[in-house]
CSV table of C-alpha atoms in Angstrom, one decimal:
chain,number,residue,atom,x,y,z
A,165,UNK,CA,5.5,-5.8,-27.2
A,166,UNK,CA,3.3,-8.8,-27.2
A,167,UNK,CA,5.4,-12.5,-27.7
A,168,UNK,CA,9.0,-9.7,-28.0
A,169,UNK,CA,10.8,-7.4,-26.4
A,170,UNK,CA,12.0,-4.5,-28.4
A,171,UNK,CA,14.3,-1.0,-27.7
A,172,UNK,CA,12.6,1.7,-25.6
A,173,UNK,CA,13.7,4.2,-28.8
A,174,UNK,CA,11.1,2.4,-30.8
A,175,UNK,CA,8.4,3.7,-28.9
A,176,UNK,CA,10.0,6.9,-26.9
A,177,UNK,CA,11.5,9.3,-27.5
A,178,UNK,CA,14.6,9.2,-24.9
A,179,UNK,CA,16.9,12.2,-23.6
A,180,UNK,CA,19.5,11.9,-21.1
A,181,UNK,CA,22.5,10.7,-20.1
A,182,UNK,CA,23.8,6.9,-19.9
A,183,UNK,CA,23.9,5.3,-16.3
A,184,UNK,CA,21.5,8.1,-14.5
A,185,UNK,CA,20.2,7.0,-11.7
A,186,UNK,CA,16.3,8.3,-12.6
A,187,UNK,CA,14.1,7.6,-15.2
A,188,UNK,CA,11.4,9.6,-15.8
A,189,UNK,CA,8.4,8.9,-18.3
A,190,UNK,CA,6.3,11.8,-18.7
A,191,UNK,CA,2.6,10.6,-19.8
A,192,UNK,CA,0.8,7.9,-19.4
A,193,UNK,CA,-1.5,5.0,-20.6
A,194,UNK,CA,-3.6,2.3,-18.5
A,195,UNK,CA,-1.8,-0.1,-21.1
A,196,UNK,CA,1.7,0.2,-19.4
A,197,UNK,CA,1.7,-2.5,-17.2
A,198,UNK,CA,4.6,-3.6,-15.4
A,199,UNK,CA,6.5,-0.8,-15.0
A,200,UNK,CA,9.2,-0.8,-12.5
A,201,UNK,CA,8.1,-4.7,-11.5
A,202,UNK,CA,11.1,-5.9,-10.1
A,203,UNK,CA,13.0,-2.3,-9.6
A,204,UNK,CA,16.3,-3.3,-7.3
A,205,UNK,CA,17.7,0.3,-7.6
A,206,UNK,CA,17.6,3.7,-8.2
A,207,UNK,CA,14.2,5.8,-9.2
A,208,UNK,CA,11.4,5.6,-11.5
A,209,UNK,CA,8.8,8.8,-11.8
A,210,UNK,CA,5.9,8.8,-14.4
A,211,UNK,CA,3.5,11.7,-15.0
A,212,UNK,CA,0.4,9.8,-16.0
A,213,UNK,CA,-1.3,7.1,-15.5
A,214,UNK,CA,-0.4,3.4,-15.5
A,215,UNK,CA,-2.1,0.0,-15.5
A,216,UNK,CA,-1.7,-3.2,-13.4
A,217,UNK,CA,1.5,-4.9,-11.7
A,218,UNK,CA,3.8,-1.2,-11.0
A,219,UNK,CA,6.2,-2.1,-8.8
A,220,UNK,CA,5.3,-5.7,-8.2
A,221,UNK,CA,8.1,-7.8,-6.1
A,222,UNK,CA,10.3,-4.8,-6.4
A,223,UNK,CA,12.7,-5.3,-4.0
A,224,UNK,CA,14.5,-1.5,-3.7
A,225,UNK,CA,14.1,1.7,-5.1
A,226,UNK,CA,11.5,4.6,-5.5
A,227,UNK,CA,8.8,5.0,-7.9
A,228,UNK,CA,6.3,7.4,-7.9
A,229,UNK,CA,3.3,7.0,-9.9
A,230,UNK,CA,1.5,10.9,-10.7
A,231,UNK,CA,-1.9,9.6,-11.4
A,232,UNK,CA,-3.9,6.3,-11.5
A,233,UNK,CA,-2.9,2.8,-11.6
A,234,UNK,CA,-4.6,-0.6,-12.2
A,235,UNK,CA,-4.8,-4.0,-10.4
A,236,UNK,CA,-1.8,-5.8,-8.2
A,237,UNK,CA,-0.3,-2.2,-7.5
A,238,UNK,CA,3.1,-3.3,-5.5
A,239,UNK,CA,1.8,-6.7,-5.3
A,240,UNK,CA,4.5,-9.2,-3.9
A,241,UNK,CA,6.8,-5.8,-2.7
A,242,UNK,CA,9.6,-7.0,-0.3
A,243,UNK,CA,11.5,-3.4,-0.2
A,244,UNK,CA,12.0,0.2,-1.6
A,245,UNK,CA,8.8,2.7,-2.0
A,246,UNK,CA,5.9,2.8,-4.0
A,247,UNK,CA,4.3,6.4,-4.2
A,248,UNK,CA,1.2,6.8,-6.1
A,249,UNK,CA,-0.2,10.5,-5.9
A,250,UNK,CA,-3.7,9.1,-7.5
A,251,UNK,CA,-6.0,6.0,-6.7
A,252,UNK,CA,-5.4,2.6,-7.3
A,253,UNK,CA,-7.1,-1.0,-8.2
A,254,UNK,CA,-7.7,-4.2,-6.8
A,255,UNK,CA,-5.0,-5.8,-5.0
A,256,UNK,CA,-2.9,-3.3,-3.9
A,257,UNK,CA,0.0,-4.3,-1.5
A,258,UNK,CA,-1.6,-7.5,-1.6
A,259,UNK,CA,-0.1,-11.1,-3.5
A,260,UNK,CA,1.5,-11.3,-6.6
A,261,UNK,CA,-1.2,-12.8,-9.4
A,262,UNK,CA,0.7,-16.3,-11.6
A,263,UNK,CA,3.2,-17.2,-9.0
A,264,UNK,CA,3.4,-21.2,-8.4
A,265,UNK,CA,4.5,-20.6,-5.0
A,266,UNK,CA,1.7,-18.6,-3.4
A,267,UNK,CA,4.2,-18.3,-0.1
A,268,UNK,CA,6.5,-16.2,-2.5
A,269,UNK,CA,4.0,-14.1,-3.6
A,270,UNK,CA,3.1,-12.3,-0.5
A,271,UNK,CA,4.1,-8.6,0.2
A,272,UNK,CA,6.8,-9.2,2.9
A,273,UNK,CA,8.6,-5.8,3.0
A,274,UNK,CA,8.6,-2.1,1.9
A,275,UNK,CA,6.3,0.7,1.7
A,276,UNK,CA,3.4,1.2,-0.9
A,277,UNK,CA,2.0,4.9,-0.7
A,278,UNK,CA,-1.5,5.7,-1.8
A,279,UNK,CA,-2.9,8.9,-2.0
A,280,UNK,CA,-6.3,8.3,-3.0
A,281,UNK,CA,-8.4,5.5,-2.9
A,282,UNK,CA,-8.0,1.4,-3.4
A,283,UNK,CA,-10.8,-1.0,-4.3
A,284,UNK,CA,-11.0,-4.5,-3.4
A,285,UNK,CA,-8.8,-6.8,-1.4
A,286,UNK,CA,-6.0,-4.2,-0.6
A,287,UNK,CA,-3.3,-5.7,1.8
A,288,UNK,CA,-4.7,-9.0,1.3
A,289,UNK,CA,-2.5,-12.0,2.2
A,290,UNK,CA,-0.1,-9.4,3.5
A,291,UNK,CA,3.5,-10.6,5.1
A,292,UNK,CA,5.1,-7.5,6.4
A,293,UNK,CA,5.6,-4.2,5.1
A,294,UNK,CA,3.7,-1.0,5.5
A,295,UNK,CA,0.4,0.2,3.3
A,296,UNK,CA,-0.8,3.4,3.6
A,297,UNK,CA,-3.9,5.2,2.3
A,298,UNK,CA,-4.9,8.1,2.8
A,299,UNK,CA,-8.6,8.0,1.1
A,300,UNK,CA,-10.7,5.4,1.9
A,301,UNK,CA,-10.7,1.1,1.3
A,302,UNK,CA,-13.2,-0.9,-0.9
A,303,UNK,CA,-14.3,-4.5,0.8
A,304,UNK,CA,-11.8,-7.6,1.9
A,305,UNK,CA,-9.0,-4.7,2.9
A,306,UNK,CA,-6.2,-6.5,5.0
A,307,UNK,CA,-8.4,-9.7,4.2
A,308,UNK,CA,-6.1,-13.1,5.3
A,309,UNK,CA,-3.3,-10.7,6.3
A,310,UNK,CA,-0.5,-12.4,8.3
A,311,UNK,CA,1.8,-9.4,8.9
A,312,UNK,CA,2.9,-5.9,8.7
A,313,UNK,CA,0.8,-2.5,9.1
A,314,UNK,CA,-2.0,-1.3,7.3
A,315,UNK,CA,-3.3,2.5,7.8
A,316,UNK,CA,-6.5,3.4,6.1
A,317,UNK,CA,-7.5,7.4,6.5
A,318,UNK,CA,-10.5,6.9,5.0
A,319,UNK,CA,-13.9,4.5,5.4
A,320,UNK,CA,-12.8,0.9,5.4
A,321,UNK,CA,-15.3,-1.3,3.1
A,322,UNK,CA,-17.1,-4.6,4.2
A,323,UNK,CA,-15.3,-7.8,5.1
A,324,UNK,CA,-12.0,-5.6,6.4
A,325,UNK,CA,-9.6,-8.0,8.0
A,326,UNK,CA,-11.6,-11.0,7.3
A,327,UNK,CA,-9.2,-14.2,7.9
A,328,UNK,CA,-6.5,-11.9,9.9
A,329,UNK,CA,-4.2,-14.0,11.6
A,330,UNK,CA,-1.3,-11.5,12.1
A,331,UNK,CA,-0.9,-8.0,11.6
A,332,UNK,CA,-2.1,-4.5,12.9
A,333,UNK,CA,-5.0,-2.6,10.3
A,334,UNK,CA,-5.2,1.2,11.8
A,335,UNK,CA,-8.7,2.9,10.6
A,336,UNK,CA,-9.4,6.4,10.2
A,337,UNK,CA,-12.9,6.4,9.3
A,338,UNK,CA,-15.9,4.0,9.3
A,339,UNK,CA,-14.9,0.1,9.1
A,340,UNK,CA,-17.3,-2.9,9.4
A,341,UNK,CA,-15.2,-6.2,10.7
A,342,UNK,CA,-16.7,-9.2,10.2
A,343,UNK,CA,-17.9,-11.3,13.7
A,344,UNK,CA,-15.0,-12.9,14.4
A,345,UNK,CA,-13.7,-9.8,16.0
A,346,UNK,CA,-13.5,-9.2,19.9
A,347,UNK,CA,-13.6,-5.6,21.1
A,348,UNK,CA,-11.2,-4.8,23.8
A,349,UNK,CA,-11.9,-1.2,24.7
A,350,UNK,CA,-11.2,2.1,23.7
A,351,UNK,CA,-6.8,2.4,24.8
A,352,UNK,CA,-3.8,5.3,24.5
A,353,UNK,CA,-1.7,3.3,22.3
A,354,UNK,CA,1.6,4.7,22.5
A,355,UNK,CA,2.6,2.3,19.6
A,356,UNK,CA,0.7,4.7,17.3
A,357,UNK,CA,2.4,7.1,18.6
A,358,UNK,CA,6.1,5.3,17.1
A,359,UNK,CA,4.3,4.1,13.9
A,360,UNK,CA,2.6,7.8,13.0
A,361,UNK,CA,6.6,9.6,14.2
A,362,UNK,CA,7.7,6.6,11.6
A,363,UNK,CA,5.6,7.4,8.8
A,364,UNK,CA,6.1,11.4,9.4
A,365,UNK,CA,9.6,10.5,8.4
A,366,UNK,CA,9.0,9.1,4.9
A,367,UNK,CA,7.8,12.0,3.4
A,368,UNK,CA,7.8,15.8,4.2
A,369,UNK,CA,4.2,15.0,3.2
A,370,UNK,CA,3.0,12.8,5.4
A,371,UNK,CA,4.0,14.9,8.4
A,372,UNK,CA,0.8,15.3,9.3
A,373,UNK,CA,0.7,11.8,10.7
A,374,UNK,CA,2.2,13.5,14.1
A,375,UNK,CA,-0.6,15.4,14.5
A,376,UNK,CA,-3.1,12.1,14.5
A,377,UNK,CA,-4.4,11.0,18.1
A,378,UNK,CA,-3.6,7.8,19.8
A,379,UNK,CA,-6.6,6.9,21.3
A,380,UNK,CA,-8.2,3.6,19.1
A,381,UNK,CA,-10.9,1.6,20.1
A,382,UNK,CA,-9.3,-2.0,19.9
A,383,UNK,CA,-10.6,-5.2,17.8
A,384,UNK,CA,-8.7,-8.7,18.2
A,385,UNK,CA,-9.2,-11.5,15.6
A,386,UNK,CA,-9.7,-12.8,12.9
A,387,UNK,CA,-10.9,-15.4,16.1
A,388,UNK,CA,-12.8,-17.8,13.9
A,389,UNK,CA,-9.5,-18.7,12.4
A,390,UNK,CA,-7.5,-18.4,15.6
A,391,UNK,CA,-6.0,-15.2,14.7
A,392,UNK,CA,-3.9,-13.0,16.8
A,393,UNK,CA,-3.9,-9.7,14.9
A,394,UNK,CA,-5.8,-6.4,15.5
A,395,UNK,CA,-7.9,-3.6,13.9
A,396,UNK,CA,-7.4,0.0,15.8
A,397,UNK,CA,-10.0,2.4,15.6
A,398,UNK,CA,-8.9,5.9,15.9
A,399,UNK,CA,-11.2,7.9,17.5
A,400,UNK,CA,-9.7,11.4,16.3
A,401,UNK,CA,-8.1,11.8,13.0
């Protein structure tokens, strides 16, 4: 609470037992921030919404988010799952805001979840780790990406992938890629085939994914920066 940190009774009211292993927080305020940043263990589930950093750099873990959040959204994850059943801000998956060492700050692991939509810049600077989304992108989605997967169900804004040195951005619907892209034809790419079984396993939810088709027209680049990654356009959803 501002400059201090005081006891969770003085704002909650708290029931349960010492040492359980899930904390739930039923509703919700776009002024929590923070919540679960960090998370090394066990389970965190509000019923509401939240406001900028959940889950940043948590490193294990579930938390699941039942409504909206604000900016930096599992920003600098490097394990455990992020779940949010609503939409999300700027920056989601995408580099932790205030860190000195910008090479730290990178999402390198883990899964962040979306059910709705993300705005700007989601997956940028991304390391490794897995982003899905099942509504659509704003602009700058996977924008300087070095690594890991990003699946977008949805329309893909402007600027996708710009920068892209590394890393694989699957896309649903519509996506404009800047010109430093190189077409390489429509393929079967029986890697979808392992990444959709893989994400089918997360969640009973998301079992759908085995249904999704494998053939993706394919884009290499970001080639005006020498990069080596790719943008796969499904052509069946």
């Amino acid at each position: 609470h501002g400059c201090h940190s005081t006891a969770l009774g003085e704002w909650f009211e708290l029931r349960g037992a010492t040492g359980a292993e899930t904390l739930r927080v039923e509703g919700g305020s776009p002024h929590f921030e923070g919540l679960g940043a960090g998370l090394q263990a066990g389970e965190l589930v509000l019923h509401g919404d939240a406001g900028a950093l959940v889950g940043a750099a948590m490193l294990a873990g579930q938390i699941s988010i039942h409504g909206n959040v604000g900016d930096y959204a599992g920003a600098g994850i490097a394990g455990g799952q992020l779940r949010i059943h609503g939409n999300a801000a700027d920056h989601a998956g995408g580099v932790l805001p205030g860190t000195a060492e910008l090479a730290a700050a990178h999402a390198t692991g883990g899964l962040v979840w979306v059910r709705g939509n993300v705005q700007n810049c989601a997956g940028g600077h991304m390391r490794r780790g897995l982003l899905i989304v099942e509504g659509r992108s704003g602009p700058d989605c996977a924008a300087r990406m070095q690594a890991g997967t990003i699946v977008v169900l949805g329309t893909t804004g402007a600027r996708a992938a710009l920068g892209m040195r590394r890393g694989t951005l699957v896309c649903g619907g519509r996506v404009a890629l800047p010109v430093g892209f190189a077409a390489t034809g429509p393929l079967q790419m029986q890697i979808l085939r392992i990444l959709f079984r893989h994400i089918a396993s997360l969640h009973p939810h998301l079992k759908f994914f085995r249904k999704l088709g494998i053939l993706a027209h394919r884009y290499t680049g970001d080639l005006s920066v020498g990069g080596v990654g790719e943008v796969l356009k499904l052509t069946r959803v």
